[in-house]
XYZ file of C-alpha atoms in Angstrom:
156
model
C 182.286 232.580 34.221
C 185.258 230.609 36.072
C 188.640 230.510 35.133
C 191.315 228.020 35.598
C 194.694 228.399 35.475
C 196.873 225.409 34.307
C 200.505 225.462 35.825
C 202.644 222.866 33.667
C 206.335 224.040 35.006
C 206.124 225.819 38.417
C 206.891 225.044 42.104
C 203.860 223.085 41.905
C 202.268 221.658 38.898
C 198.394 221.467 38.578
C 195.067 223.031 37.759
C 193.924 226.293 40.192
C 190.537 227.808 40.251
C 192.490 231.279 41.645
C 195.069 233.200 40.520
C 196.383 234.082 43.436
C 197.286 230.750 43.863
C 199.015 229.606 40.256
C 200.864 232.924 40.858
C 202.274 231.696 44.085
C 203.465 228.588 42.049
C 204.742 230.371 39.224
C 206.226 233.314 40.937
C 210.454 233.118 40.750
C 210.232 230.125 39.008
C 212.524 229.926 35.942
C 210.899 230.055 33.051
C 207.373 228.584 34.144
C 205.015 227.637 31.494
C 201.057 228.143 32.440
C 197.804 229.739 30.927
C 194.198 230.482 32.091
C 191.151 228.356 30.485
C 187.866 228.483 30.997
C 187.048 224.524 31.481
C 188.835 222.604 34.087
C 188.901 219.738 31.465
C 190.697 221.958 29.020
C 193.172 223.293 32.055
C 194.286 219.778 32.882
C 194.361 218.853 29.492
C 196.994 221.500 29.017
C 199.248 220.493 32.538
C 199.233 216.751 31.292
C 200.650 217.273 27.792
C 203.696 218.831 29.577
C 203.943 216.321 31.974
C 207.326 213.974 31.660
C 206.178 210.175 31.154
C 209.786 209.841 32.801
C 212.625 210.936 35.549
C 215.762 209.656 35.368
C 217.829 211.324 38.461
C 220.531 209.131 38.546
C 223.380 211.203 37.105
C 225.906 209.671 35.257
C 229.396 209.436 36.301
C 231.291 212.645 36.245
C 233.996 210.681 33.495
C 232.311 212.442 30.141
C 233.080 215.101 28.108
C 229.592 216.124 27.439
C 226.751 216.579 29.368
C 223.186 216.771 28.356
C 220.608 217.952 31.078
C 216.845 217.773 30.013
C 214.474 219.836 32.174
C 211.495 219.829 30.193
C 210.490 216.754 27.913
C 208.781 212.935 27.612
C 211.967 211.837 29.778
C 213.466 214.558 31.786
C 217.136 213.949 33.936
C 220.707 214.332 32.889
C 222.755 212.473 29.851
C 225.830 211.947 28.066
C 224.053 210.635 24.728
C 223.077 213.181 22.318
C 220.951 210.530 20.816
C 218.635 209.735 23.689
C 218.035 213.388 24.075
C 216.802 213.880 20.863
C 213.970 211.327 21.452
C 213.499 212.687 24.888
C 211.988 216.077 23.182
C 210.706 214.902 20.019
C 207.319 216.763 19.780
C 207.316 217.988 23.459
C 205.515 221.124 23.746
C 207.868 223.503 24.888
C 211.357 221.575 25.668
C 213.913 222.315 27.597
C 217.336 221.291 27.731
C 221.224 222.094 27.516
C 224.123 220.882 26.635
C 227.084 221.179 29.381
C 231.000 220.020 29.831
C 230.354 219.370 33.054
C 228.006 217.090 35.041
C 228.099 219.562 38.055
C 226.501 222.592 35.816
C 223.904 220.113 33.805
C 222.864 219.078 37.554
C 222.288 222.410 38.667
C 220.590 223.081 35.691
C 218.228 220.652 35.586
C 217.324 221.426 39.174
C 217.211 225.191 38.772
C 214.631 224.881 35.368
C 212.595 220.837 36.544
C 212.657 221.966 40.063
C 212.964 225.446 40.419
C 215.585 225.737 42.853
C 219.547 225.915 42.341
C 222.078 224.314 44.543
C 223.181 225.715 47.774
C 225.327 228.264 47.661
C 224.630 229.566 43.939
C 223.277 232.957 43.483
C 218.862 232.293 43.690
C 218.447 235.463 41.812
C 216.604 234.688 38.317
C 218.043 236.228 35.125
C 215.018 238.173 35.170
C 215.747 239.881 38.570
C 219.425 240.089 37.818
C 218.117 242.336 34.984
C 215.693 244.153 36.912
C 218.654 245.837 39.235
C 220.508 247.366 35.818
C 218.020 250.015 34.811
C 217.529 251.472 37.735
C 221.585 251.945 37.678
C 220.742 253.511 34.446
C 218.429 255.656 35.216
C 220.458 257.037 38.361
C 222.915 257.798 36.688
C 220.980 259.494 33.986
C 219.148 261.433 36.646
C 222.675 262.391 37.931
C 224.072 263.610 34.848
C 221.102 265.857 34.276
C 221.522 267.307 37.465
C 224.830 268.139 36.711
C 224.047 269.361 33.134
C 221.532 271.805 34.911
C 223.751 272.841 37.740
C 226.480 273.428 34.763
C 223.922 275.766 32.806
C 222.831 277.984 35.888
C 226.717 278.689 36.550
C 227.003 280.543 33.214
């Protein structure tokens, strides 16, 4: 029986007959959204419905208060009116989007989450691997303490 995996929000977006594959697309992505079928049909199906009918890139001018960055809906880009964005992710499956105060950090944003990438110079770690380093802190720590709870109870 095949299997294909649909890969809606990855570094590449499509329908792959091999895992190894839609795992190299969805791999340190943030936040990818994908799922295995067993049709092609239904696996494209699934990649279209999350497909943005449009991109706006052209930022507005860095003069607002507010900042709206969409990453994941019919229109995807970044906005100053509330209004619009509300439209923008009416019965999308699976929206994304932010609000922001300024237009640098709804840029970055929408590149890290539509694009997968972050601007130069940012940290590339994911929230994900960020939280990955803190247990093992944990459990050193732990492991240290018991060492010195043992080495306390074969002094006495």
């Amino acid at each position: 029986m095949s299997k294909f995996y649909g890969v809606a929000h990855g570094f590449q977006r499509g329908v792959f007959t091999e895992w190894s594959e839609a795992k190299k697309q969805i791999d340190k992505f943030p936040q990818p959204v994908y799922k295995k079928f067993s049709t092609e049909e239904e696996a494209q199906k699934y990649v279209d419905e999350r497909k943005p009918k449009k991109v706006e890139l052209a930022y507005p001018e860095p003069t607002h208060d507010t900042y709206y960055a969409v990453a994941r809906g019919h229109t995807v880009g970044v906005f100053t009116d509330y209004n619009n964005v509300k439209e923008y992710i009416k019965n999308y499956p699976q929206p994304l989007h932010k609000k922001w105060s300024t237009l640098d950090e709804a840029v970055a944003y929408f590149k890290k989450f539509y694009q997968g990438n972050e601007e130069e110079g940012k940290d590339t770690k994911t929230e994900k691997e960020a939280k990955a380093g803190k247990p093992e802190k944990r459990d050193a720590k732990r492991k240290a303490d018991k060492e010195e709870t043992v080495e306390k109870k074969k002094k006495k």
